[in-house]
Amino acid sequence: MVSYGYGYTRQEVTDLATDFAHTINIKPRNEELTLRWFEGFIKRWPELRVVKPGSLEIQRAKCGSVANVEKYFASLEQVVHKYNLQDKPHLIFNIDEKGITLNHKPPNVVSGIECNTSSVTTGRSSTTTILGCGSASGFAVPPYFVFEGKRMMNELMNGATPGAVGAVSDSG
């Protein structure tokens, strides 16, 4: 079902198996399978596993439809032929941006009853944007950083990739 966009929880799998066991008269109607049964089921089927699904925005899900992907590659093929790029990977580039925040979400921790736990954070969320670009032949353009702020401080670029450039904007 996951390949169709819906994954079953442990309890749903157990409930479905219980219904099936009742239907084929393996289990009496008044008996239910348990989560302990589910653990054994997962051990017997090593190709199955319990995972936490990643979130996918509805807009991204719609863009990923088969029709849209086919349309994209048909358009890409037209552009590649129009500009005679079939054998010129050094002329084909991809650029992407990624916004990162320095404020992390601390994980749950085991603590004593009397202890107040805390995790040091920046206090407010600030975003740094990184632009990356590379060619189909493997050439990488040095990254471009956009920091939140009013004035660029050279220290922000300490330790950066050689050739990297940085700038500031109000929102990063």
PDB file of C-alpha atoms in Angstrom:
ATOM      1  CA  MET A   1       0.000   0.000   0.000  1.00  0.00           C
ATOM      2  CA  VAL A   2       2.926   2.340   0.609  1.00  0.00           C
ATOM      3  CA  SER A   3       3.596   2.395  -3.139  1.00  0.00           C
ATOM      4  CA  TYR A   4       0.059   3.778  -3.526  1.00  0.00           C
ATOM      5  CA  GLY A   5       0.644   6.556  -1.007  1.00  0.00           C
ATOM      6  CA  TYR A   6      -0.861   4.956   2.097  1.00  0.00           C
ATOM      7  CA  GLY A   7       1.038   3.066   4.760  1.00  0.00           C
ATOM      8  CA  TYR A   8      -0.587   0.936   7.439  1.00  0.00           C
ATOM      9  CA  THR A   9       0.257   1.396  11.112  1.00  0.00           C
ATOM     10  CA  ARG A  10       1.165  -1.555  13.349  1.00  0.00           C
ATOM     11  CA  GLN A  11      -2.359  -1.582  14.739  1.00  0.00           C
ATOM     12  CA  GLU A  12      -3.972  -1.453  11.293  1.00  0.00           C
ATOM     13  CA  VAL A  13      -1.893  -4.421  10.072  1.00  0.00           C
ATOM     14  CA  THR A  14      -2.812  -6.334  13.229  1.00  0.00           C
ATOM     15  CA  ASP A  15      -6.509  -5.492  12.771  1.00  0.00           C
ATOM     16  CA  LEU A  16      -6.452  -6.552   9.101  1.00  0.00           C
ATOM     17  CA  ALA A  17      -4.716  -9.822  10.001  1.00  0.00           C
ATOM     18  CA  THR A  18      -7.277 -10.434  12.756  1.00  0.00           C
ATOM     19  CA  ASP A  19     -10.137  -9.905  10.284  1.00  0.00           C
ATOM     20  CA  PHE A  20      -8.467 -12.276   7.821  1.00  0.00           C
ATOM     21  CA  ALA A  21      -7.872 -14.914  10.529  1.00  0.00           C
ATOM     22  CA  HIS A  22     -11.559 -14.692  11.498  1.00  0.00           C
ATOM     23  CA  THR A  23     -12.657 -14.937   7.849  1.00  0.00           C
ATOM     24  CA  ILE A  24     -10.701 -18.125   7.161  1.00  0.00           C
ATOM     25  CA  ASN A  25     -11.600 -19.560  10.605  1.00  0.00           C
ATOM     26  CA  ILE A  26      -8.053 -19.725  11.980  1.00  0.00           C
ATOM     27  CA  LYS A  27      -8.945 -17.627  15.015  1.00  0.00           C
ATOM     28  CA  PRO A  28     -12.245 -17.580  16.924  1.00  0.00           C
ATOM     29  CA  ARG A  29     -14.279 -14.368  16.526  1.00  0.00           C
ATOM     30  CA  ASN A  30     -13.777 -13.420  20.175  1.00  0.00           C
ATOM     31  CA  GLU A  31      -9.940 -13.510  19.933  1.00  0.00           C
ATOM     32  CA  GLU A  32      -7.793 -10.700  18.554  1.00  0.00           C
ATOM     33  CA  LEU A  33      -4.197 -10.741  17.356  1.00  0.00           C
ATOM     34  CA  THR A  34      -1.890  -8.569  19.449  1.00  0.00           C
ATOM     35  CA  LEU A  35       1.044  -6.264  18.819  1.00  0.00           C
ATOM     36  CA  ARG A  36       3.206  -9.133  20.074  1.00  0.00           C
ATOM     37  CA  TRP A  37       1.909 -11.139  17.098  1.00  0.00           C
ATOM     38  CA  PHE A  38       2.878  -8.189  14.887  1.00  0.00           C
ATOM     39  CA  GLU A  39       6.470  -8.256  16.201  1.00  0.00           C
ATOM     40  CA  GLY A  40       6.707 -11.939  15.262  1.00  0.00           C
ATOM     41  CA  PHE A  41       5.167 -11.204  11.859  1.00  0.00           C
ATOM     42  CA  ILE A  42       7.833  -8.565  11.140  1.00  0.00           C
ATOM     43  CA  LYS A  43      10.577 -11.017  12.176  1.00  0.00           C
ATOM     44  CA  ARG A  44       9.161 -13.648   9.804  1.00  0.00           C
ATOM     45  CA  TRP A  45       9.079 -11.162   6.917  1.00  0.00           C
ATOM     46  CA  PRO A  46      12.519  -9.446   6.893  1.00  0.00           C
ATOM     47  CA  GLU A  47      11.676  -7.528   3.716  1.00  0.00           C
ATOM     48  CA  LEU A  48       9.086  -5.584   5.720  1.00  0.00           C
ATOM     49  CA  ARG A  49      10.032  -2.929   8.235  1.00  0.00           C
ATOM     50  CA  VAL A  50       8.423  -0.219  10.293  1.00  0.00           C
ATOM     51  CA  VAL A  51       9.527   3.251   9.221  1.00  0.00           C
ATOM     52  CA  LYS A  52       8.479   6.801   9.933  1.00  0.00           C
ATOM     53  CA  PRO A  53       7.269   8.327   6.650  1.00  0.00           C
ATOM     54  CA  GLY A  54       8.775  11.617   5.566  1.00  0.00           C
ATOM     55  CA  SER A  55       6.439  14.510   4.942  1.00  0.00           C
ATOM     56  CA  LEU A  56       5.646  15.468   1.357  1.00  0.00           C
ATOM     57  CA  GLU A  57       3.887  18.732   0.612  1.00  0.00           C
ATOM     58  CA  ILE A  58       0.744  18.337  -1.497  1.00  0.00           C
ATOM     59  CA  GLN A  59       2.191  20.592  -4.219  1.00  0.00           C
ATOM     60  CA  ARG A  60       5.304  18.415  -4.508  1.00  0.00           C
ATOM     61  CA  ALA A  61       3.183  15.262  -4.578  1.00  0.00           C
ATOM     62  CA  LYS A  62       1.093  16.659  -7.464  1.00  0.00           C
ATOM     63  CA  CYS A  63       4.218  17.719  -9.371  1.00  0.00           C
ATOM     64  CA  GLY A  64       5.568  14.186  -9.067  1.00  0.00           C
ATOM     65  CA  SER A  65       2.703  12.601 -11.005  1.00  0.00           C
ATOM     66  CA  VAL A  66       3.610  10.300 -13.891  1.00  0.00           C
ATOM     67  CA  ALA A  67       2.099  12.724 -16.426  1.00  0.00           C
ATOM     68  CA  ASN A  68       4.110  15.673 -15.091  1.00  0.00           C
ATOM     69  CA  VAL A  69       7.357  13.695 -15.008  1.00  0.00           C
ATOM     70  CA  GLU A  70       6.819  12.493 -18.599  1.00  0.00           C
ATOM     71  CA  LYS A  71       6.038  16.059 -19.702  1.00  0.00           C
ATOM     72  CA  TYR A  72       9.196  17.337 -17.975  1.00  0.00           C
ATOM     73  CA  PHE A  73      11.469  14.803 -19.676  1.00  0.00           C
ATOM     74  CA  ALA A  74       9.848  15.418 -23.079  1.00  0.00           C
ATOM     75  CA  SER A  75      10.530  19.153 -22.669  1.00  0.00           C
ATOM     76  CA  LEU A  76      14.070  18.449 -21.489  1.00  0.00           C
ATOM     77  CA  GLU A  77      14.713  16.268 -24.531  1.00  0.00           C
ATOM     78  CA  GLN A  78      13.515  19.084 -26.831  1.00  0.00           C
ATOM     79  CA  VAL A  79      15.870  21.582 -25.181  1.00  0.00           C
ATOM     80  CA  VAL A  80      18.832  19.184 -25.336  1.00  0.00           C
ATOM     81  CA  HIS A  81      18.246  18.634 -29.084  1.00  0.00           C
ATOM     82  CA  LYS A  82      17.485  22.303 -29.827  1.00  0.00           C
ATOM     83  CA  TYR A  83      20.829  23.416 -28.359  1.00  0.00           C
ATOM     84  CA  ASN A  84      22.768  20.298 -29.475  1.00  0.00           C
ATOM     85  CA  LEU A  85      23.763  19.310 -25.913  1.00  0.00           C
ATOM     86  CA  GLN A  86      23.616  15.510 -26.306  1.00  0.00           C
ATOM     87  CA  ASP A  87      27.402  15.072 -26.014  1.00  0.00           C
ATOM     88  CA  LYS A  88      28.203  18.210 -24.009  1.00  0.00           C
ATOM     89  CA  PRO A  89      27.684  17.473 -20.297  1.00  0.00           C
ATOM     90  CA  HIS A  90      30.112  20.278 -19.421  1.00  0.00           C
ATOM     91  CA  LEU A  91      27.462  22.735 -20.714  1.00  0.00           C
ATOM     92  CA  ILE A  92      24.551  21.314 -18.693  1.00  0.00           C
ATOM     93  CA  PHE A  93      24.255  22.734 -15.179  1.00  0.00           C
ATOM     94  CA  ASN A  94      21.911  22.268 -12.246  1.00  0.00           C
ATOM     95  CA  ILE A  95      21.467  24.818  -9.478  1.00  0.00           C
ATOM     96  CA  ASP A  96      19.695  24.308  -6.177  1.00  0.00           C
ATOM     97  CA  GLU A  97      19.207  26.242  -2.979  1.00  0.00           C
ATOM     98  CA  LYS A  98      18.845  24.993   0.560  1.00  0.00           C
ATOM     99  CA  GLY A  99      17.786  27.010   3.573  1.00  0.00           C
ATOM    100  CA  ILE A 100      19.240  25.826   6.873  1.00  0.00           C
ATOM    101  CA  THR A 101      18.495  26.981  10.395  1.00  0.00           C
ATOM    102  CA  LEU A 102      20.933  26.987  13.257  1.00  0.00           C
ATOM    103  CA  ASN A 103      18.182  26.446  15.812  1.00  0.00           C
ATOM    104  CA  HIS A 104      17.808  22.704  16.353  1.00  0.00           C
ATOM    105  CA  LYS A 105      14.964  20.724  17.880  1.00  0.00           C
ATOM    106  CA  PRO A 106      16.424  18.817  20.811  1.00  0.00           C
ATOM    107  CA  PRO A 107      15.505  15.111  20.925  1.00  0.00           C
ATOM    108  CA  ASN A 108      13.703  13.476  23.833  1.00  0.00           C
ATOM    109  CA  VAL A 109      16.115  12.438  26.556  1.00  0.00           C
ATOM    110  CA  VAL A 110      15.926  10.179  29.589  1.00  0.00           C
ATOM    111  CA  SER A 111      16.083  12.252  32.752  1.00  0.00           C
ATOM    112  CA  GLY A 112      15.590  11.945  36.479  1.00  0.00           C
ATOM    113  CA  ILE A 113      12.319  13.182  38.004  1.00  0.00           C
ATOM    114  CA  GLU A 114      14.039  16.004  39.889  1.00  0.00           C
ATOM    115  CA  CYS A 115      16.156  17.228  36.946  1.00  0.00           C
ATOM    116  CA  ASN A 116      15.178  20.051  34.633  1.00  0.00           C
ATOM    117  CA  THR A 117      16.704  19.314  31.254  1.00  0.00           C
ATOM    118  CA  SER A 118      17.593  21.976  28.740  1.00  0.00           C
ATOM    119  CA  SER A 119      19.373  22.252  25.440  1.00  0.00           C
ATOM    120  CA  VAL A 120      21.228  25.340  24.283  1.00  0.00           C
ATOM    121  CA  THR A 121      19.670  26.934  21.189  1.00  0.00           C
ATOM    122  CA  THR A 122      20.133  30.266  19.434  1.00  0.00           C
ATOM    123  CA  GLY A 123      16.967  31.681  20.964  1.00  0.00           C
ATOM    124  CA  ARG A 124      15.495  32.723  17.656  1.00  0.00           C
ATOM    125  CA  SER A 125      15.323  31.119  14.270  1.00  0.00           C
ATOM    126  CA  SER A 126      17.613  32.470  11.564  1.00  0.00           C
ATOM    127  CA  THR A 127      18.016  31.020   8.109  1.00  0.00           C
ATOM    128  CA  THR A 128      21.155  30.756   6.014  1.00  0.00           C
ATOM    129  CA  THR A 129      20.636  29.982   2.338  1.00  0.00           C
ATOM    130  CA  ILE A 130      23.223  28.019   0.382  1.00  0.00           C
ATOM    131  CA  LEU A 131      23.235  27.966  -3.421  1.00  0.00           C
ATOM    132  CA  GLY A 132      24.992  25.041  -5.064  1.00  0.00           C
ATOM    133  CA  CYS A 133      25.648  24.479  -8.754  1.00  0.00           C
ATOM    134  CA  GLY A 134      27.315  21.742 -10.760  1.00  0.00           C
ATOM    135  CA  SER A 135      27.581  20.436 -14.299  1.00  0.00           C
ATOM    136  CA  ALA A 136      26.594  17.040 -15.666  1.00  0.00           C
ATOM    137  CA  SER A 137      30.317  16.393 -16.231  1.00  0.00           C
ATOM    138  CA  GLY A 138      31.059  16.768 -12.517  1.00  0.00           C
ATOM    139  CA  PHE A 139      32.367  20.347 -12.385  1.00  0.00           C
ATOM    140  CA  ALA A 140      31.207  22.081  -9.191  1.00  0.00           C
ATOM    141  CA  VAL A 141      30.817  25.845  -8.854  1.00  0.00           C
ATOM    142  CA  PRO A 142      31.854  27.018  -5.361  1.00  0.00           C
ATOM    143  CA  PRO A 143      28.843  27.611  -3.087  1.00  0.00           C
ATOM    144  CA  TYR A 144      27.167  30.970  -2.527  1.00  0.00           C
ATOM    145  CA  PHE A 145      25.990  31.709   1.033  1.00  0.00           C
ATOM    146  CA  VAL A 146      23.272  34.199   1.972  1.00  0.00           C
ATOM    147  CA  PHE A 147      23.307  35.013   5.691  1.00  0.00           C
ATOM    148  CA  GLU A 148      20.656  36.876   7.641  1.00  0.00           C
ATOM    149  CA  GLY A 149      21.870  40.335   8.609  1.00  0.00           C
ATOM    150  CA  LYS A 150      22.521  43.928   7.658  1.00  0.00           C
ATOM    151  CA  ARG A 151      26.307  43.890   7.206  1.00  0.00           C
ATOM    152  CA  MET A 152      28.528  41.121   5.863  1.00  0.00           C
ATOM    153  CA  MET A 153      31.211  39.979   8.294  1.00  0.00           C
ATOM    154  CA  ASN A 154      34.188  38.199   6.721  1.00  0.00           C
ATOM    155  CA  GLU A 155      34.332  35.811   9.710  1.00  0.00           C
ATOM    156  CA  LEU A 156      31.165  34.149   8.431  1.00  0.00           C
ATOM    157  CA  MET A 157      33.192  32.684   5.565  1.00  0.00           C
ATOM    158  CA  ASN A 158      35.964  31.217   7.751  1.00  0.00           C
ATOM    159  CA  GLY A 159      36.417  27.550   6.853  1.00  0.00           C
ATOM    160  CA  ALA A 160      34.285  27.783   3.711  1.00  0.00           C
ATOM    161  CA  THR A 161      35.104  25.947   0.500  1.00  0.00           C
ATOM    162  CA  PRO A 162      37.788  27.765  -1.540  1.00  0.00           C
ATOM    163  CA  GLY A 163      36.109  30.181  -3.955  1.00  0.00           C
ATOM    164  CA  ALA A 164      32.885  30.375  -1.929  1.00  0.00           C
ATOM    165  CA  VAL A 165      31.183  33.764  -1.772  1.00  0.00           C
ATOM    166  CA  GLY A 166      28.858  35.163   0.878  1.00  0.00           C
ATOM    167  CA  ALA A 167      26.346  37.978   1.157  1.00  0.00           C
ATOM    168  CA  VAL A 168      23.642  39.126   3.579  1.00  0.00           C
ATOM    169  CA  SER A 169      19.943  39.864   3.300  1.00  0.00           C
ATOM    170  CA  ASP A 170      17.232  40.765   5.799  1.00  0.00           C
ATOM    171  CA  SER A 171      15.809  37.237   5.811  1.00  0.00           C
ATOM    172  CA  GLY A 172      18.858  35.133   4.933  1.00  0.00           C
TER     173      GLY A 172
END
